[in-house]
mmCIF file of C-alpha atoms and ligand atoms in Angstrom:
data_model
loop_
_atom_site.group_PDB
_atom_site.id
_atom_site.type_symbol
_atom_site.label_atom_id
_atom_site.label_comp_id
_atom_site.label_asym_id
_atom_site.label_seq_id
_atom_site.Cartn_x
_atom_site.Cartn_y
_atom_site.Cartn_z
ATOM 1 C CA UNK C 1481 -32.852 60.211 -246.161
ATOM 2 C CA UNK C 1482 -29.633 58.672 -247.498
ATOM 3 C CA UNK C 1483 -26.581 58.811 -245.244
ATOM 4 C CA UNK C 1484 -23.632 61.106 -245.926
ATOM 5 C CA UNK C 1485 -20.278 59.368 -246.150
ATOM 6 C CA UNK C 1486 -17.046 61.334 -245.848
ATOM 7 C CA UNK C 1487 -13.556 60.028 -246.530
ATOM 8 C CA UNK C 1488 -10.840 62.096 -244.857
ATOM 9 C CA UNK C 1489 -7.580 61.394 -246.669
ATOM 10 C CA UNK C 1490 -8.714 60.202 -250.089
ATOM 11 C CA UNK C 1491 -5.529 58.686 -251.440
ATOM 12 C CA UNK C 1492 -5.039 55.319 -253.110
ATOM 13 C CA UNK C 1493 -7.435 53.360 -250.906
ATOM 14 C CA UNK C 1494 -9.921 56.173 -250.249
ATOM 15 C CA UNK C 1495 -10.296 56.846 -253.969
ATOM 16 C CA UNK C 1496 -10.781 53.120 -254.685
ATOM 17 C CA UNK C 1497 -13.581 53.029 -252.105
ATOM 18 C CA UNK C 1498 -15.145 56.175 -253.583
ATOM 19 C CA UNK C 1499 -15.032 54.706 -257.108
ATOM 20 C CA UNK C 1500 -16.618 51.474 -255.887
ATOM 21 C CA UNK C 1501 -19.422 53.234 -254.008
ATOM 22 C CA UNK C 1502 -20.227 55.413 -257.024
ATOM 23 C CA UNK C 1503 -20.684 52.290 -259.164
ATOM 24 C CA UNK C 1504 -23.798 51.403 -257.120
ATOM 25 C CA UNK C 1505 -26.951 52.600 -258.849
ATOM 26 C CA UNK C 1506 -28.637 53.498 -255.553
ATOM 27 C CA UNK C 1507 -25.657 55.518 -254.320
ATOM 28 C CA UNK C 1508 -25.931 59.232 -255.029
ATOM 29 C CA UNK C 1509 -22.722 61.226 -255.600
ATOM 30 C CA UNK C 1510 -24.147 63.965 -253.349
ATOM 31 C CA UNK C 1511 -23.870 61.478 -250.450
ATOM 32 C CA UNK C 1512 -20.083 61.499 -250.763
ATOM 33 C CA UNK C 1513 -17.539 64.010 -249.398
ATOM 34 C CA UNK C 1514 -13.849 63.477 -250.120
ATOM 35 C CA UNK C 1515 -10.929 65.353 -248.570
ATOM 36 C CA UNK C 1516 -7.188 65.369 -249.042
ATOM 37 C CA UNK C 1517 -4.518 67.991 -248.535
ATOM 38 C CA UNK C 1518 -4.488 68.890 -252.227
ATOM 39 C CA UNK C 1519 -8.067 68.421 -253.497
ATOM 40 C CA UNK C 1520 -6.960 69.156 -257.089
ATOM 41 C CA UNK C 1521 -5.857 65.492 -257.079
ATOM 42 C CA UNK C 1522 -9.525 64.517 -256.732
ATOM 43 C CA UNK C 1523 -10.722 66.423 -259.812
ATOM 44 C CA UNK C 1524 -11.963 63.184 -261.428
ATOM 45 C CA UNK C 1525 -14.794 63.207 -258.850
ATOM 46 C CA UNK C 1526 -15.808 66.872 -259.111
ATOM 47 C CA UNK C 1527 -17.744 66.556 -262.360
ATOM 48 C CA UNK C 1528 -19.661 63.617 -260.889
ATOM 49 C CA UNK C 1529 -21.287 65.697 -258.153
ATOM 50 C CA UNK C 1530 -19.109 64.555 -255.262
ATOM 51 C CA UNK C 1531 -18.107 67.204 -252.689
ATOM 52 C CA UNK C 1532 -14.331 67.686 -252.782
ATOM 53 C CA UNK C 1533 -12.498 69.667 -250.130
ATOM 54 C CA UNK C 1534 -9.363 70.069 -248.050
ATOM 55 C CA UNK C 1535 -11.545 70.972 -245.066
ATOM 56 C CA UNK C 1536 -11.684 67.934 -242.765
ATOM 57 C CA UNK C 1537 -13.922 69.709 -240.248
ATOM 58 C CA UNK C 1538 -16.498 70.462 -242.921
ATOM 59 C CA UNK C 1539 -16.448 66.781 -243.921
ATOM 60 C CA UNK C 1540 -16.923 65.654 -240.311
ATOM 61 C CA UNK C 1541 -19.755 68.134 -239.780
ATOM 62 C CA UNK C 1542 -21.649 66.845 -242.830
ATOM 63 C CA UNK C 1543 -20.954 63.120 -242.375
ATOM 64 C CA UNK C 1544 -23.079 60.403 -240.817
ATOM 65 C CA UNK C 1545 -20.295 57.924 -241.511
ATOM 66 C CA UNK C 1546 -16.715 59.194 -241.404
ATOM 67 C CA UNK C 1547 -13.946 57.091 -242.931
ATOM 68 C CA UNK C 1548 -10.340 57.913 -242.025
ATOM 69 C CA UNK C 1549 -8.190 57.056 -245.052
ATOM 70 C CA UNK C 1550 -5.008 58.784 -243.899
ATOM 71 C CA UNK C 1551 -1.713 57.078 -243.082
ATOM 72 C CA UNK C 1552 -1.524 55.601 -239.549
ATOM 73 C CA UNK C 1553 0.726 58.407 -238.220
ATOM 74 C CA UNK C 1554 -1.827 61.040 -239.330
ATOM 75 C CA UNK C 1555 -4.737 59.481 -237.415
ATOM 76 C CA UNK C 1556 -3.974 61.380 -234.151
ATOM 77 C CA UNK C 1557 -3.686 64.661 -236.093
ATOM 78 C CA UNK C 1558 -7.121 64.189 -237.690
ATOM 79 C CA UNK C 1559 -8.776 63.017 -234.462
ATOM 80 C CA UNK C 1560 -7.442 66.078 -232.701
ATOM 81 C CA UNK C 1561 -8.744 68.282 -235.512
ATOM 82 C CA UNK C 1562 -12.324 66.917 -235.377
ATOM 83 C CA UNK C 1563 -12.601 65.855 -231.717
ATOM 84 C CA UNK C 1564 -15.220 68.450 -230.765
ATOM 85 C CA UNK C 1565 -17.370 67.576 -233.784
ATOM 86 C CA UNK C 1566 -17.317 63.868 -232.846
ATOM 87 C CA UNK C 1567 -18.490 64.855 -229.366
ATOM 88 C CA UNK C 1568 -21.299 67.083 -230.607
ATOM 89 C CA UNK C 1569 -23.063 64.663 -232.977
ATOM 90 C CA UNK C 1570 -23.670 60.962 -233.562
ATOM 91 C CA UNK C 1571 -21.253 59.748 -236.158
ATOM 92 C CA UNK C 1572 -19.916 56.335 -237.093
ATOM 93 C CA UNK C 1573 -16.119 56.522 -237.261
ATOM 94 C CA UNK C 1574 -14.305 54.025 -239.483
ATOM 95 C CA UNK C 1575 -10.507 53.818 -239.553
ATOM 96 C CA UNK C 1576 -8.669 52.153 -242.433
ATOM 97 C CA UNK C 1577 -5.298 52.648 -240.762
ATOM 98 C CA UNK C 1578 -2.986 49.674 -240.492
ATOM 99 C CA UNK C 1579 -1.918 48.767 -236.972
ATOM 100 C CA UNK C 1580 -3.907 51.471 -235.124
ATOM 101 C CA UNK C 1581 -6.103 49.733 -232.545
ATOM 102 C CA UNK C 1582 -9.680 50.537 -231.534
ATOM 103 C CA UNK C 1583 -8.288 51.365 -228.081
ATOM 104 C CA UNK C 1584 -5.770 53.831 -229.440
ATOM 105 C CA UNK C 1585 -8.524 55.598 -231.394
ATOM 106 C CA UNK C 1586 -10.886 55.494 -228.410
ATOM 107 C CA UNK C 1587 -8.288 57.183 -226.214
ATOM 108 C CA UNK C 1588 -8.447 60.203 -228.497
ATOM 109 C CA UNK C 1589 -12.237 60.346 -228.738
ATOM 110 C CA UNK C 1590 -15.267 60.255 -226.464
ATOM 111 C CA UNK C 1591 -15.418 56.926 -224.556
ATOM 112 C CA UNK C 1592 -18.834 56.148 -226.097
ATOM 113 C CA UNK C 1593 -17.700 56.876 -229.675
ATOM 114 C CA UNK C 1594 -18.749 54.175 -232.145
ATOM 115 C CA UNK C 1595 -15.551 53.053 -233.877
ATOM 116 C CA UNK C 1596 -14.944 50.508 -236.608
ATOM 117 C CA UNK C 1597 -11.665 49.377 -238.121
ATOM 118 C CA UNK C 1598 -12.021 48.286 -241.723
ATOM 119 C CA UNK C 1599 -9.407 46.579 -243.850
ATOM 120 C CA UNK C 1600 -10.475 46.590 -247.522
ATOM 121 C CA UNK C 1601 -8.232 46.373 -250.575
ATOM 122 C CA UNK C 1602 -7.946 48.409 -253.781
ATOM 123 C CA UNK C 1603 -10.307 46.044 -255.659
ATOM 124 C CA UNK C 1604 -12.966 48.164 -253.907
ATOM 125 C CA UNK C 1605 -12.671 50.208 -257.116
ATOM 126 C CA UNK C 1606 -14.507 47.469 -259.041
ATOM 127 C CA UNK C 1607 -16.605 46.277 -256.079
ATOM 128 C CA UNK C 1608 -14.446 43.190 -255.547
ATOM 129 C CA UNK C 1609 -12.772 44.013 -252.234
ATOM 130 C CA UNK C 1610 -12.744 41.709 -249.257
ATOM 131 C CA UNK C 1611 -13.144 43.908 -246.187
ATOM 132 C CA UNK C 1612 -12.426 42.651 -242.664
ATOM 133 C CA UNK C 1613 -14.186 44.590 -239.908
ATOM 134 C CA UNK C 1614 -14.037 44.916 -236.133
ATOM 135 C CA UNK C 1615 -15.655 47.468 -233.871
ATOM 136 C CA UNK C 1616 -16.478 48.855 -230.433
ATOM 137 C CA UNK C 1617 -19.557 50.548 -228.906
ATOM 138 C CA UNK C 1618 -21.637 49.711 -231.973
ATOM 139 C CA UNK C 1619 -25.318 48.733 -231.989
ATOM 140 C CA UNK C 1620 -26.543 45.775 -234.028
ATOM 141 C CA UNK C 1621 -28.048 48.201 -236.552
ATOM 142 C CA UNK C 1622 -24.800 50.155 -236.884
ATOM 143 C CA UNK C 1623 -22.849 46.935 -237.457
ATOM 144 C CA UNK C 1624 -25.306 45.945 -240.180
ATOM 145 C CA UNK C 1625 -25.073 49.409 -241.701
ATOM 146 C CA UNK C 1626 -21.275 49.318 -241.905
ATOM 147 C CA UNK C 1627 -21.259 45.735 -243.228
ATOM 148 C CA UNK C 1628 -23.750 46.829 -245.901
ATOM 149 C CA UNK C 1629 -21.563 49.785 -246.815
ATOM 150 C CA UNK C 1630 -18.560 47.540 -247.438
ATOM 151 C CA UNK C 1631 -20.720 44.920 -249.154
ATOM 152 C CA UNK C 1632 -21.382 47.642 -251.744
ATOM 153 C CA UNK C 1633 -17.686 47.518 -252.681
ATOM 154 C CA UNK C 1634 -17.279 43.731 -252.460
ATOM 155 C CA UNK C 1635 -17.715 41.403 -249.516
ATOM 156 C CA UNK C 1636 -17.242 42.053 -245.814
ATOM 157 C CA UNK C 1637 -16.593 39.806 -242.850
ATOM 158 C CA UNK C 1638 -16.454 40.649 -239.143
ATOM 159 C CA UNK C 1639 -13.425 39.314 -237.294
ATOM 160 C CA UNK C 1640 -11.840 39.569 -233.865
ATOM 161 C CA UNK C 1641 -9.603 42.620 -233.588
ATOM 162 C CA UNK C 1642 -6.633 40.395 -232.731
ATOM 163 C CA UNK C 1643 -6.742 39.184 -236.365
ATOM 164 C CA UNK C 1644 -6.836 42.642 -237.945
ATOM 165 C CA UNK C 1645 -3.100 42.707 -238.716
ATOM 166 C CA UNK C 1646 -3.300 39.233 -240.259
ATOM 167 C CA UNK C 1647 -6.279 40.473 -242.302
ATOM 168 C CA UNK C 1648 -4.207 43.416 -243.499
ATOM 169 C CA UNK C 1649 -1.523 41.070 -244.794
ATOM 170 C CA UNK C 1650 -3.792 38.496 -246.420
ATOM 171 C CA UNK C 1651 -6.392 40.827 -247.928
ATOM 172 C CA UNK C 1652 -4.797 44.240 -248.376
ATOM 173 C CA UNK C 1653 -1.138 43.366 -249.022
ATOM 174 C CA UNK C 1654 -2.389 40.145 -250.605
ATOM 175 C CA UNK C 1655 -3.646 41.829 -253.732
ATOM 176 C CA UNK C 1656 -0.084 43.053 -254.393
ATOM 177 C CA UNK C 1657 1.289 39.518 -253.930
ATOM 178 C CA UNK C 1658 -1.209 38.210 -256.479
ATOM 179 C CA UNK C 1659 -0.381 41.014 -258.902
ATOM 180 C CA UNK C 1660 3.330 40.188 -258.643
ATOM 181 C CA UNK C 1661 2.448 36.556 -259.391
ATOM 182 C CA UNK C 1662 0.491 37.715 -262.433
ATOM 183 C CA UNK C 1663 3.407 39.826 -263.623
ATOM 184 C CA UNK C 1664 5.827 36.914 -263.289
ATOM 185 C CA UNK C 1665 3.519 34.619 -265.236
ATOM 186 C CA UNK C 1666 3.223 37.225 -267.996
ATOM 187 C CA UNK C 1667 7.031 37.470 -268.141
ATOM 188 C CA UNK C 1668 7.167 33.694 -268.576
ATOM 189 C CA UNK C 1669 4.481 33.883 -271.251
ATOM 190 C CA UNK C 1670 6.493 36.423 -273.223
ATOM 191 C CA UNK C 1671 9.588 34.234 -273.023
ATOM 192 C CA UNK C 1672 7.694 31.316 -274.564
ATOM 193 C CA UNK C 1673 6.348 33.360 -277.441
ATOM 194 C CA UNK C 1674 3.399 35.643 -276.636
ATOM 195 C CA UNK C 1675 3.373 39.403 -276.967
ATOM 196 C CA UNK C 1676 2.701 41.237 -273.711
ATOM 197 C CA UNK C 1677 -0.967 42.048 -274.416
ATOM 198 C CA UNK C 1678 -1.877 38.495 -275.374
ATOM 199 C CA UNK C 1679 0.073 37.031 -272.452
ATOM 200 C CA UNK C 1680 -1.712 39.457 -270.080
ATOM 201 C CA UNK C 1681 -5.116 38.517 -271.461
ATOM 202 C CA UNK C 1682 -4.439 34.793 -271.038
ATOM 203 C CA UNK C 1683 -2.912 35.167 -267.566
ATOM 204 C CA UNK C 1684 -5.551 37.568 -266.197
ATOM 205 C CA UNK C 1685 -8.435 35.339 -267.275
ATOM 206 C CA UNK C 1686 -6.601 32.244 -265.997
ATOM 207 C CA UNK C 1687 -6.132 33.843 -262.569
ATOM 208 C CA UNK C 1688 -9.754 35.017 -262.538
ATOM 209 C CA UNK C 1689 -10.937 31.544 -263.542
ATOM 210 C CA UNK C 1690 -8.849 29.896 -260.803
ATOM 211 C CA UNK C 1691 -10.253 32.238 -258.135
ATOM 212 C CA UNK C 1692 -13.845 31.866 -259.365
ATOM 213 C CA UNK C 1693 -13.445 28.079 -259.397
ATOM 214 C CA UNK C 1694 -12.413 28.136 -255.733
ATOM 215 C CA UNK C 1695 -15.189 30.566 -254.775
ATOM 216 C CA UNK C 1696 -18.045 29.027 -256.740
ATOM 217 C CA UNK C 1697 -17.188 25.371 -256.121
ATOM 218 C CA UNK C 1698 -15.874 25.978 -252.572
ATOM 219 C CA UNK C 1699 -12.832 23.848 -253.367
ATOM 220 C CA UNK C 1700 -9.361 23.563 -251.864
ATOM 221 C CA UNK C 1701 -6.725 24.532 -254.482
ATOM 222 C CA UNK C 1702 -4.939 21.165 -254.346
ATOM 223 C CA UNK C 1703 -8.183 19.374 -255.290
ATOM 224 C CA UNK C 1704 -8.311 21.365 -258.537
ATOM 225 C CA UNK C 1705 -4.554 21.084 -259.094
ATOM 226 C CA UNK C 1706 -4.979 17.283 -259.088
ATOM 227 C CA UNK C 1707 -7.326 17.664 -262.068
ATOM 228 C CA UNK C 1708 -4.662 19.537 -264.053
ATOM 229 C CA UNK C 1709 -1.544 17.539 -263.256
ATOM 230 C CA UNK C 1710 -1.490 14.701 -265.763
ATOM 231 C CA UNK C 1711 0.916 11.963 -264.539
ATOM 232 C CA UNK C 1712 4.296 12.484 -266.186
ATOM 233 C CA UNK C 1713 2.785 15.586 -267.794
ATOM 234 C CA UNK C 1714 4.058 19.122 -268.212
ATOM 235 C CA UNK C 1715 2.104 20.756 -265.351
ATOM 236 C CA UNK C 1716 3.673 18.730 -262.559
ATOM 237 C CA UNK C 1717 7.123 19.299 -264.048
ATOM 238 C CA UNK C 1718 6.532 23.038 -263.960
ATOM 239 C CA UNK C 1719 5.031 23.016 -260.459
ATOM 240 C CA UNK C 1720 7.845 20.915 -259.035
ATOM 241 C CA UNK C 1721 10.460 23.165 -260.638
ATOM 242 C CA UNK C 1722 8.753 26.174 -258.963
ATOM 243 C CA UNK C 1723 8.813 24.380 -255.603
ATOM 244 C CA UNK C 1724 12.525 23.505 -256.044
ATOM 245 C CA UNK C 1725 13.049 27.271 -256.287
ATOM 246 C CA UNK C 1726 11.013 27.906 -253.134
ATOM 247 C CA UNK C 1727 7.691 29.103 -254.546
ATOM 248 C CA UNK C 1728 5.399 28.186 -251.606
ATOM 249 C CA UNK C 1729 8.128 28.855 -249.091
ATOM 250 C CA UNK C 1730 8.815 32.335 -250.434
ATOM 251 C CA UNK C 1731 5.093 33.156 -250.381
ATOM 252 C CA UNK C 1732 4.779 32.050 -246.741
ATOM 253 C CA UNK C 1733 7.936 33.956 -245.793
ATOM 254 C CA UNK C 1734 6.647 37.063 -247.563
ATOM 255 C CA UNK C 1735 3.348 36.857 -245.665
ATOM 256 C CA UNK C 1736 5.281 36.529 -242.391
ATOM 257 C CA UNK C 1737 7.625 39.416 -243.252
ATOM 258 C CA UNK C 1738 4.660 41.729 -243.926
ATOM 259 C CA UNK C 1739 3.006 40.591 -240.706
ATOM 260 C CA UNK C 1740 6.146 41.156 -238.642
ATOM 261 C CA UNK C 1741 6.520 44.639 -240.131
ATOM 262 C CA UNK C 1742 3.028 45.601 -238.882
ATOM 263 C CA UNK C 1743 3.566 44.002 -235.471
ATOM 264 C CA UNK C 1744 6.815 45.991 -234.886
HETATM 265 N N1 NAI B 20 -3.269 51.282 -250.071
HETATM 266 C C1 NAI B 20 -3.857 50.158 -249.678
HETATM 267 O O1 NAI B 20 -4.061 49.219 -250.458
HETATM 268 C C2 NAI B 20 -4.303 50.005 -248.256
HETATM 269 C C3 NAI B 20 -4.108 50.991 -247.307
HETATM 270 N N2 NAI B 20 -4.567 50.826 -246.035
HETATM 271 C C4 NAI B 20 -4.454 51.907 -245.063
HETATM 272 O O2 NAI B 20 -5.203 52.986 -245.578
HETATM 273 C C5 NAI B 20 -4.605 54.211 -245.250
HETATM 274 C C6 NAI B 20 -4.352 55.002 -246.519
HETATM 275 O O3 NAI B 20 -3.439 54.315 -247.349
HETATM 276 P P1 NAI B 20 -3.189 54.833 -248.823
HETATM 277 O O4 NAI B 20 -4.500 55.189 -249.450
HETATM 278 O O5 NAI B 20 -2.324 53.850 -249.468
HETATM 279 O O6 NAI B 20 -2.353 56.165 -248.522
HETATM 280 P P2 NAI B 20 -2.253 57.461 -249.416
HETATM 281 O O7 NAI B 20 -1.033 58.163 -248.972
HETATM 282 O O8 NAI B 20 -2.410 57.145 -250.853
HETATM 283 O O9 NAI B 20 -3.547 58.292 -248.953
HETATM 284 C C7 NAI B 20 -3.587 59.079 -247.814
HETATM 285 C C8 NAI B 20 -4.147 60.420 -248.207
HETATM 286 O O10 NAI B 20 -4.305 61.203 -247.040
HETATM 287 C C9 NAI B 20 -4.073 62.539 -247.402
HETATM 288 N N3 NAI B 20 -3.792 63.312 -246.207
HETATM 289 C C10 NAI B 20 -2.652 63.350 -245.465
HETATM 290 N N4 NAI B 20 -2.801 64.206 -244.447
HETATM 291 C C11 NAI B 20 -4.058 64.700 -244.544
HETATM 292 C C12 NAI B 20 -4.797 65.641 -243.801
HETATM 293 N N5 NAI B 20 -4.282 66.257 -242.733
HETATM 294 N N6 NAI B 20 -6.063 65.914 -244.193
HETATM 295 C C13 NAI B 20 -6.605 65.308 -245.281
HETATM 296 N N7 NAI B 20 -5.950 64.435 -246.028
HETATM 297 C C14 NAI B 20 -4.696 64.136 -245.672
HETATM 298 C C15 NAI B 20 -2.904 62.475 -248.362
HETATM 299 O O11 NAI B 20 -2.869 63.639 -249.163
HETATM 300 C C16 NAI B 20 -3.243 61.227 -249.146
HETATM 301 O O12 NAI B 20 -3.967 61.551 -250.305
HETATM 302 C C17 NAI B 20 -3.339 53.892 -244.469
HETATM 303 O O13 NAI B 20 -3.612 54.067 -243.099
HETATM 304 C C18 NAI B 20 -3.061 52.437 -244.807
HETATM 305 O O14 NAI B 20 -2.467 51.766 -243.729
HETATM 306 C C19 NAI B 20 -5.264 49.718 -245.666
HETATM 307 C C20 NAI B 20 -5.484 48.710 -246.569
HETATM 308 C C21 NAI B 20 -5.009 48.764 -247.912
HETATM 309 O O1 LIG B 21 1.681 48.584 -247.391
HETATM 310 C C1 LIG B 21 1.011 49.102 -246.494
HETATM 311 O O2 LIG B 21 1.555 49.443 -245.444
HETATM 312 C C2 LIG B 21 -0.483 49.315 -246.653
HETATM 313 C C3 LIG B 21 -1.272 48.523 -245.671
HETATM 314 C C4 LIG B 21 -1.859 47.383 -246.417
HETATM 315 C C5 LIG B 21 -1.667 47.742 -247.809
HETATM 316 N N1 LIG B 21 -0.934 48.822 -247.924
#
């Protein structure tokens, strides 16, 4: 029988994960239960056969795998609400919450509770997330099961928990950094003559092509940049101008600022 997956707190990230899972042909909508305080905001899923509710206990009772998609400060509230259900049945608990450790979750559950932390990003929606995972009390089969789940919405890697905050910055915040880069490039494109739609089309495919080139050819960016920068050409002039204005430095400082915010 196929496993039931519940997402308690289906907001921006939870909905992206739900959309991504539903895009798999072998995933049945009846496997999925989504909750949030106002389930009317999940109406897009109702017609697809997904169970929608505001009842977190019902979701926990039905689930084999329970994903907590609420904000970090709501995690204790939810764990308190479903504690007895976690004790009464075998359930894999997965927290998406930033900065909430496995230990902190374990302190509010049974000491043998299987707990994963997962850090995906909103590209889960189109099955292109990178999800970093860490866990405690899991069996080899359970680890494989959770990795497979997140492989259905992109790629997953298992990391040491001490790197989970860094993973949040690079993978989850990272998509926003890249989108801001895309927006800036589109703004430049409009200034040099393109309408917004055409500039977006060119920039989006250029960014996709750059990423695919790195992934498929397993290259370092600078190796490919060398192929573009004709000596005395226009690319190096543009790149150097960006560096004079602190492009790489501002990216590194932004990454550090996000990281320090989580660590506080
Ligand atoms: N948004 C993102 O790209 C990422 C978010 N995260 C983490 O994922 C979690 C969710 O983030 P978002 O989706 O952005 O937040 P969000 O605010 O969009 O979603 C949280 C949802 O939980 C619901 N909720 C609140 N209290 C509830 C309760 N008692 N019962 C049921 N539902 C309840 C809210 O109505 C809301 O829909 C956070 O812990 C965040 O740190 C992690 C990686 C990326
Ligand atoms: O900005 C945030 O706090 C959350 C965590 C990672 C992405 N969004």
